[in-house]
């Protein structure tokens, strides 16, 4: 795709650039959807493999969009191109929003988990460093009264 996008960018063909932009946006939205699914499933270790694709696709999207704008020269787009780009933009925007929300929720959940673990460790350390073992009071055995025996007899 990168080689094809380079050729399309060099050609300056508006329909080809809009097609390329749509393809890149769809691929980026798919990567974001996959990342969102992994975050929600708490499969955080698998997210790292998506980062390179996400970065490459974001860079390619930006370059293709700039090339499309430059090739068009600021004139209004044809209605079909405009509609297609709007639909692509909406899909990508929805994927970005959903991904951002999932990442924020995942971050909050991870922070809460870490806070809970740290509090538990501190509590364990506090009880382990006491001078004497913690004892519970002896249990009471029923009703108790005071009594004295007269041993003088």
Short mmCIF file of C-alpha atoms in Angstrom, two decimals, residues 7-142:
data_model
loop_
_atom_site.label_atom_id
_atom_site.label_comp_id
_atom_site.label_asym_id
_atom_site.label_seq_id
_atom_site.Cartn_x
_atom_site.Cartn_y
_atom_site.Cartn_z
CA UNK A 7 2.51 6.61 -6.83
CA UNK A 8 -0.97 8.02 -6.23
CA UNK A 9 0.47 10.98 -4.33
CA UNK A 10 2.88 11.71 -7.16
CA UNK A 11 0.15 11.51 -9.79
CA UNK A 12 -2.00 14.17 -8.11
CA UNK A 13 -5.16 12.51 -9.45
CA UNK A 14 -8.09 13.62 -7.24
CA UNK A 15 -10.27 10.48 -7.65
CA UNK A 16 -7.25 8.23 -7.04
CA UNK A 17 -6.21 10.31 -4.01
CA UNK A 18 -9.73 10.18 -2.56
CA UNK A 19 -9.82 6.40 -3.14
CA UNK A 20 -6.44 6.06 -1.44
CA UNK A 21 -7.57 8.23 1.47
CA UNK A 22 -10.71 6.14 1.90
CA UNK A 23 -8.72 2.91 1.87
CA UNK A 24 -6.21 4.20 4.42
CA UNK A 25 -9.00 5.54 6.64
CA UNK A 26 -10.83 2.20 6.53
CA UNK A 27 -7.65 0.31 7.42
CA UNK A 28 -6.91 2.74 10.27
CA UNK A 29 -10.49 2.41 11.57
CA UNK A 30 -10.10 -1.39 11.52
CA UNK A 31 -6.87 -1.19 13.54
CA UNK A 32 -8.53 1.15 16.04
CA UNK A 33 -11.53 -1.19 16.33
CA UNK A 34 -9.19 -4.12 16.99
CA UNK A 35 -7.33 -2.13 19.66
CA UNK A 36 -10.63 -1.11 21.25
CA UNK A 37 -11.75 -4.74 21.37
CA UNK A 38 -8.47 -5.80 22.98
CA UNK A 39 -8.70 -3.05 25.62
CA UNK A 40 -12.26 -3.99 26.49
CA UNK A 41 -11.26 -7.65 26.75
CA UNK A 42 -8.33 -6.61 29.01
CA UNK A 43 -5.87 -8.27 26.62
CA UNK A 44 -3.44 -5.39 27.00
CA UNK A 45 -0.34 -7.42 26.12
CA UNK A 46 -1.64 -7.88 22.56
CA UNK A 47 -2.02 -4.15 21.88
CA UNK A 48 1.68 -3.50 21.34
CA UNK A 49 1.70 -5.30 18.01
CA UNK A 50 -0.89 -2.85 16.64
CA UNK A 51 1.04 0.32 17.46
CA UNK A 52 3.36 0.27 14.45
CA UNK A 53 0.42 -0.23 12.06
CA UNK A 54 -1.54 2.52 13.77
CA UNK A 55 1.38 4.95 13.53
CA UNK A 56 2.15 4.09 9.89
CA UNK A 57 -1.49 4.36 8.83
CA UNK A 58 -1.93 7.68 10.66
CA UNK A 59 1.13 9.11 8.91
CA UNK A 60 -0.05 7.81 5.54
CA UNK A 61 -3.53 9.25 6.14
CA UNK A 62 -2.08 12.68 6.93
CA UNK A 63 0.18 12.64 3.84
CA UNK A 64 -2.64 11.50 1.57
CA UNK A 65 -5.01 14.13 2.92
CA UNK A 66 -2.41 16.89 2.43
CA UNK A 67 -1.74 15.67 -1.12
CA UNK A 68 -5.45 15.63 -1.88
CA UNK A 69 -5.88 19.18 -0.59
CA UNK A 70 -2.81 20.38 -2.51
CA UNK A 71 -3.88 18.64 -5.74
CA UNK A 72 -7.31 20.16 -5.52
CA UNK A 73 -6.01 23.69 -5.05
CA UNK A 74 -8.75 24.86 -2.68
CA UNK A 75 -11.59 24.47 -5.18
CA UNK A 76 -14.82 22.76 -4.04
CA UNK A 77 -14.86 18.99 -4.42
CA UNK A 78 -17.29 17.27 -6.74
CA UNK A 79 -20.40 16.12 -4.84
CA UNK A 80 -19.52 12.41 -5.17
CA UNK A 81 -15.99 12.95 -3.84
CA UNK A 82 -17.31 15.19 -1.09
CA UNK A 83 -19.91 12.59 0.01
CA UNK A 84 -17.38 9.79 0.00
CA UNK A 85 -14.85 11.78 2.02
CA UNK A 86 -17.55 12.80 4.51
CA UNK A 87 -18.60 9.16 5.00
CA UNK A 88 -14.98 8.06 5.43
CA UNK A 89 -14.37 10.88 7.90
CA UNK A 90 -17.44 9.94 9.94
CA UNK A 91 -16.41 6.26 10.14
CA UNK A 92 -12.87 7.16 11.17
CA UNK A 93 -14.11 9.73 13.68
CA UNK A 94 -16.45 7.19 15.28
CA UNK A 95 -13.63 4.64 15.53
CA UNK A 96 -11.31 7.24 17.09
CA UNK A 97 -13.92 8.29 19.67
CA UNK A 98 -14.72 4.71 20.62
CA UNK A 99 -11.02 3.88 20.88
CA UNK A 100 -10.28 6.93 23.02
CA UNK A 101 -13.14 6.10 25.39
CA UNK A 102 -12.00 2.49 25.76
CA UNK A 103 -8.42 3.59 26.42
CA UNK A 104 -9.54 6.11 29.05
CA UNK A 105 -11.75 3.54 30.80
CA UNK A 106 -8.94 0.99 30.65
CA UNK A 107 -6.50 3.50 32.13
CA UNK A 108 -8.87 4.33 35.01
CA UNK A 109 -9.45 0.63 35.70
CA UNK A 110 -5.70 -0.06 35.71
CA UNK A 111 -5.05 2.89 38.04
CA UNK A 112 -7.73 1.68 40.46
CA UNK A 113 -6.31 -1.82 40.43
CA UNK A 114 -2.81 -0.51 41.12
CA UNK A 115 -4.10 1.71 43.95
CA UNK A 116 -5.89 -1.26 45.52
CA UNK A 117 -2.79 -3.45 45.27
CA UNK A 118 -0.56 -0.75 46.77
CA UNK A 119 -2.99 -0.22 49.66
CA UNK A 120 -3.10 -3.97 50.35
CA UNK A 121 0.70 -4.22 50.30
CA UNK A 122 1.05 -1.24 52.64
CA UNK A 123 -1.49 -2.75 55.04
CA UNK A 124 0.36 -6.06 54.97
CA UNK A 125 3.67 -4.32 55.63
CA UNK A 126 2.17 -2.32 58.49
CA UNK A 127 0.93 -5.44 60.27
CA UNK A 128 4.19 -7.30 59.58
CA UNK A 129 6.32 -4.59 61.22
CA UNK A 130 4.41 -4.36 64.52
CA UNK A 131 6.39 -4.99 67.74
CA UNK A 132 4.15 -7.76 68.99
CA UNK A 133 1.84 -10.10 67.18
CA UNK A 134 -1.69 -8.85 66.92
CA UNK A 135 -3.89 -10.75 69.35
CA UNK A 136 -7.58 -10.77 69.59
CA UNK A 137 -9.06 -10.51 73.09
CA UNK A 138 -9.76 -13.82 74.83
CA UNK A 139 -13.29 -14.94 74.29
CA UNK A 140 -15.64 -14.65 77.29
CA UNK A 141 -16.95 -17.87 78.75
CA UNK A 142 -20.54 -17.42 79.67
#
